[in-house]
Amino acid sequence: MGHAKTDHVWVLSGNHIYRMDYGRLLAAHVEREADLTVACIQVPACDAACFFTACMCTAMP
């Protein structure tokens, strides 16, 4: 991406690839002239841990 000439960059989770209509998402992003678009789905709080992961990173010495 450092030298690529592109108008849009997608950062996706693997479980979204088959669940979302990216054409509609991109169209809404472009129509609104957005700098950033975030897509999410609503899930019950008790199921949230199954959908999200957190990483802790430490600096290398």
Short mmCIF file of N, CA, C and O in Angstrom, two decimals:
data_model
loop_
_atom_site.label_atom_id
_atom_site.label_comp_id
_atom_site.label_asym_id
_atom_site.label_seq_id
_atom_site.Cartn_x
_atom_site.Cartn_y
_atom_site.Cartn_z
N MET A 1 0.81 -1.20 0.00
CA MET A 1 0.00 0.00 0.00
C MET A 1 0.85 1.26 0.00
O MET A 1 0.37 2.30 -0.37
N GLY A 2 2.09 1.16 0.42
CA GLY A 2 2.93 2.34 0.53
C GLY A 2 3.00 3.16 -0.73
O GLY A 2 2.94 4.37 -0.70
N HIS A 3 3.12 2.53 -1.89
CA HIS A 3 3.26 3.25 -3.14
C HIS A 3 2.10 2.97 -4.10
O HIS A 3 2.12 3.44 -5.23
N ALA A 4 1.13 2.23 -3.67
CA ALA A 4 0.00 1.88 -4.54
C ALA A 4 -0.88 3.09 -4.79
O ALA A 4 -1.11 3.91 -3.91
N LYS A 5 -1.35 3.21 -6.01
CA LYS A 5 -2.30 4.27 -6.37
C LYS A 5 -3.70 3.68 -6.30
O LYS A 5 -4.12 2.94 -7.19
N THR A 6 -4.41 3.98 -5.22
CA THR A 6 -5.75 3.44 -5.05
C THR A 6 -6.64 4.46 -4.37
O THR A 6 -6.15 5.31 -3.61
N ASP A 7 -7.92 4.40 -4.65
CA ASP A 7 -8.87 5.33 -4.04
C ASP A 7 -9.45 4.78 -2.74
O ASP A 7 -9.86 5.55 -1.88
N HIS A 8 -9.51 3.46 -2.62
CA HIS A 8 -10.15 2.85 -1.46
C HIS A 8 -9.34 1.65 -0.98
O HIS A 8 -8.76 0.93 -1.79
N VAL A 9 -9.33 1.47 0.32
CA VAL A 9 -8.66 0.33 0.94
C VAL A 9 -9.66 -0.37 1.84
O VAL A 9 -10.37 0.27 2.62
N TRP A 10 -9.73 -1.68 1.72
CA TRP A 10 -10.63 -2.48 2.56
C TRP A 10 -9.80 -3.20 3.62
O TRP A 10 -8.79 -3.82 3.31
N VAL A 11 -10.25 -3.13 4.86
CA VAL A 11 -9.67 -3.90 5.96
C VAL A 11 -10.81 -4.76 6.48
O VAL A 11 -11.79 -4.25 7.03
N LEU A 12 -10.69 -6.07 6.27
CA LEU A 12 -11.82 -6.96 6.53
C LEU A 12 -11.46 -8.08 7.49
O LEU A 12 -10.35 -8.60 7.48
N SER A 13 -12.45 -8.47 8.25
CA SER A 13 -12.35 -9.68 9.05
C SER A 13 -12.84 -10.84 8.19
O SER A 13 -13.74 -10.67 7.37
N GLY A 14 -12.24 -11.99 8.32
CA GLY A 14 -12.60 -13.13 7.48
C GLY A 14 -14.06 -13.52 7.55
O GLY A 14 -14.65 -13.97 6.58
N ASN A 15 -14.70 -13.33 8.71
CA ASN A 15 -16.10 -13.75 8.82
C ASN A 15 -17.07 -12.77 8.16
O ASN A 15 -18.25 -13.04 8.08
N HIS A 16 -16.59 -11.63 7.68
CA HIS A 16 -17.47 -10.67 7.01
C HIS A 16 -17.56 -10.93 5.51
O HIS A 16 -18.48 -10.48 4.85
N ILE A 17 -16.59 -11.60 4.95
CA ILE A 17 -16.44 -11.69 3.51
C ILE A 17 -17.72 -12.19 2.82
O ILE A 17 -18.11 -11.67 1.79
N TYR A 18 -18.39 -13.14 3.38
CA TYR A 18 -19.57 -13.70 2.73
C TYR A 18 -20.87 -13.14 3.28
O TYR A 18 -21.95 -13.51 2.85
N ARG A 19 -20.82 -12.23 4.24
CA ARG A 19 -22.04 -11.74 4.88
C ARG A 19 -22.46 -10.34 4.45
O ARG A 19 -23.57 -9.94 4.75
N MET A 20 -21.60 -9.61 3.82
CA MET A 20 -21.91 -8.21 3.53
C MET A 20 -21.96 -7.95 2.03
O MET A 20 -21.27 -8.59 1.25
N ASP A 21 -22.76 -6.97 1.66
CA ASP A 21 -22.83 -6.50 0.28
C ASP A 21 -21.89 -5.30 0.17
O ASP A 21 -22.26 -4.18 0.50
N TYR A 22 -20.66 -5.55 -0.26
CA TYR A 22 -19.67 -4.48 -0.30
C TYR A 22 -19.97 -3.46 -1.38
O TYR A 22 -19.51 -2.32 -1.28
N GLY A 23 -20.72 -3.81 -2.38
CA GLY A 23 -21.13 -2.83 -3.38
C GLY A 23 -21.97 -1.73 -2.77
O GLY A 23 -21.74 -0.53 -3.02
N ARG A 24 -22.91 -2.10 -1.95
CA ARG A 24 -23.76 -1.11 -1.26
C ARG A 24 -22.95 -0.28 -0.28
O ARG A 24 -23.15 0.93 -0.15
N LEU A 25 -22.05 -0.94 0.43
CA LEU A 25 -21.22 -0.24 1.41
C LEU A 25 -20.34 0.80 0.72
O LEU A 25 -20.26 1.95 1.15
N LEU A 26 -19.69 0.41 -0.38
CA LEU A 26 -18.84 1.34 -1.12
C LEU A 26 -19.66 2.48 -1.72
O LEU A 26 -19.25 3.64 -1.67
N ALA A 27 -20.83 2.17 -2.26
CA ALA A 27 -21.68 3.21 -2.83
C ALA A 27 -22.07 4.25 -1.78
O ALA A 27 -22.03 5.46 -2.05
N ALA A 28 -22.42 3.81 -0.59
CA ALA A 28 -22.78 4.74 0.49
C ALA A 28 -21.57 5.57 0.91
O ALA A 28 -21.68 6.78 1.16
N HIS A 29 -20.41 4.94 0.97
CA HIS A 29 -19.17 5.63 1.33
C HIS A 29 -18.86 6.74 0.33
O HIS A 29 -18.57 7.88 0.72
N VAL A 30 -18.94 6.42 -0.95
CA VAL A 30 -18.64 7.39 -2.01
C VAL A 30 -19.69 8.49 -2.04
O VAL A 30 -19.36 9.68 -2.14
N GLU A 31 -20.95 8.12 -1.93
CA GLU A 31 -22.04 9.11 -1.96
C GLU A 31 -21.89 10.15 -0.85
O GLU A 31 -22.16 11.33 -1.06
N ARG A 32 -21.44 9.72 0.31
CA ARG A 32 -21.29 10.62 1.46
C ARG A 32 -19.92 11.31 1.49
O ARG A 32 -19.63 12.08 2.40
N GLU A 33 -19.07 10.98 0.51
CA GLU A 33 -17.71 11.52 0.47
C GLU A 33 -17.01 11.31 1.80
O GLU A 33 -16.32 12.19 2.33
N ALA A 34 -17.15 10.11 2.34
CA ALA A 34 -16.61 9.79 3.66
C ALA A 34 -15.10 9.58 3.60
O ALA A 34 -14.57 9.12 2.59
N ASP A 35 -14.44 9.91 4.68
CA ASP A 35 -13.02 9.61 4.81
C ASP A 35 -12.83 8.18 5.31
O ASP A 35 -11.86 7.53 4.97
N LEU A 36 -13.78 7.71 6.11
CA LEU A 36 -13.71 6.38 6.71
C LEU A 36 -15.12 5.85 6.89
O LEU A 36 -16.02 6.60 7.27
N THR A 37 -15.32 4.59 6.60
CA THR A 37 -16.60 3.94 6.82
C THR A 37 -16.36 2.68 7.63
O THR A 37 -15.47 1.91 7.32
N VAL A 38 -17.14 2.51 8.69
CA VAL A 38 -17.04 1.34 9.54
C VAL A 38 -18.37 0.60 9.48
O VAL A 38 -19.42 1.20 9.67
N ALA A 39 -18.31 -0.68 9.18
CA ALA A 39 -19.52 -1.50 9.14
C ALA A 39 -19.51 -2.43 10.34
O ALA A 39 -18.48 -2.99 10.70
N CYS A 40 -20.66 -2.59 10.95
CA CYS A 40 -20.75 -3.50 12.09
C CYS A 40 -22.16 -4.09 12.15
O CYS A 40 -23.06 -3.63 11.45
N ILE A 41 -22.29 -5.11 12.93
CA ILE A 41 -23.61 -5.71 13.14
C ILE A 41 -23.91 -5.71 14.63
O ILE A 41 -23.00 -5.71 15.47
N GLN A 42 -25.17 -5.67 14.96
CA GLN A 42 -25.58 -5.70 16.35
C GLN A 42 -25.69 -7.16 16.80
O GLN A 42 -26.26 -8.00 16.10
N VAL A 43 -25.11 -7.46 17.96
CA VAL A 43 -25.19 -8.80 18.55
C VAL A 43 -25.53 -8.65 20.02
O VAL A 43 -25.23 -7.62 20.63
N PRO A 44 -26.15 -9.67 20.61
CA PRO A 44 -26.41 -9.62 22.05
C PRO A 44 -25.09 -9.50 22.82
O PRO A 44 -24.07 -10.08 22.43
N ALA A 45 -25.09 -8.76 23.91
CA ALA A 45 -23.87 -8.53 24.69
C ALA A 45 -23.23 -9.85 25.11
O ALA A 45 -22.00 -9.97 25.11
N CYS A 46 -24.03 -10.84 25.45
CA CYS A 46 -23.48 -12.11 25.90
C CYS A 46 -22.74 -12.86 24.78
O CYS A 46 -21.93 -13.74 25.05
N ASP A 47 -22.99 -12.50 23.53
CA ASP A 47 -22.31 -13.14 22.40
C ASP A 47 -21.15 -12.32 21.86
O ASP A 47 -20.42 -12.79 20.98
N ALA A 48 -20.95 -11.12 22.36
CA ALA A 48 -19.96 -10.21 21.79
C ALA A 48 -18.55 -10.80 21.81
O ALA A 48 -17.78 -10.58 20.87
N ALA A 49 -18.20 -11.54 22.83
CA ALA A 49 -16.85 -12.10 22.92
C ALA A 49 -16.57 -13.06 21.78
O ALA A 49 -15.42 -13.25 21.39
N CYS A 50 -17.58 -13.66 21.20
CA CYS A 50 -17.39 -14.57 20.08
C CYS A 50 -17.09 -13.84 18.78
O CYS A 50 -16.59 -14.44 17.84
N PHE A 51 -17.40 -12.56 18.72
CA PHE A 51 -17.25 -11.79 17.50
C PHE A 51 -16.00 -10.92 17.46
O PHE A 51 -15.56 -10.50 16.42
N PHE A 52 -15.45 -10.62 18.62
CA PHE A 52 -14.33 -9.69 18.69
C PHE A 52 -13.16 -10.33 19.41
O PHE A 52 -13.34 -11.09 20.35
N THR A 53 -11.97 -10.00 18.99
CA THR A 53 -10.77 -10.45 19.68
C THR A 53 -9.90 -9.25 19.97
O THR A 53 -9.94 -8.25 19.26
N ALA A 54 -9.16 -9.33 21.02
CA ALA A 54 -8.26 -8.24 21.39
C ALA A 54 -6.84 -8.77 21.41
O ALA A 54 -6.60 -9.92 21.78
N CYS A 55 -5.92 -7.94 21.03
CA CYS A 55 -4.51 -8.32 21.03
C CYS A 55 -3.73 -7.36 21.90
O CYS A 55 -3.99 -6.17 21.91
N MET A 56 -2.80 -7.90 22.63
CA MET A 56 -1.90 -7.07 23.40
C MET A 56 -0.52 -7.21 22.77
O MET A 56 -0.03 -8.31 22.60
N CYS A 57 0.07 -6.11 22.42
CA CYS A 57 1.39 -6.13 21.79
C CYS A 57 2.40 -5.48 22.72
O CYS A 57 2.09 -4.50 23.40
N THR A 58 3.59 -6.01 22.75
CA THR A 58 4.66 -5.41 23.54
C THR A 58 5.77 -5.00 22.59
O THR A 58 5.98 -5.61 21.56
N ALA A 59 6.44 -3.96 22.95
CA ALA A 59 7.53 -3.45 22.11
C ALA A 59 8.70 -4.41 22.19
O ALA A 59 9.00 -5.00 23.23
N MET A 60 9.37 -4.55 21.07
CA MET A 60 10.57 -5.39 21.02
C MET A 60 11.71 -4.61 21.66
O MET A 60 11.83 -3.41 21.45
N PRO A 61 12.58 -5.29 22.44
CA PRO A 61 13.70 -4.57 23.08
C PRO A 61 14.71 -4.09 22.05
O PRO A 61 14.82 -4.52 20.98
#
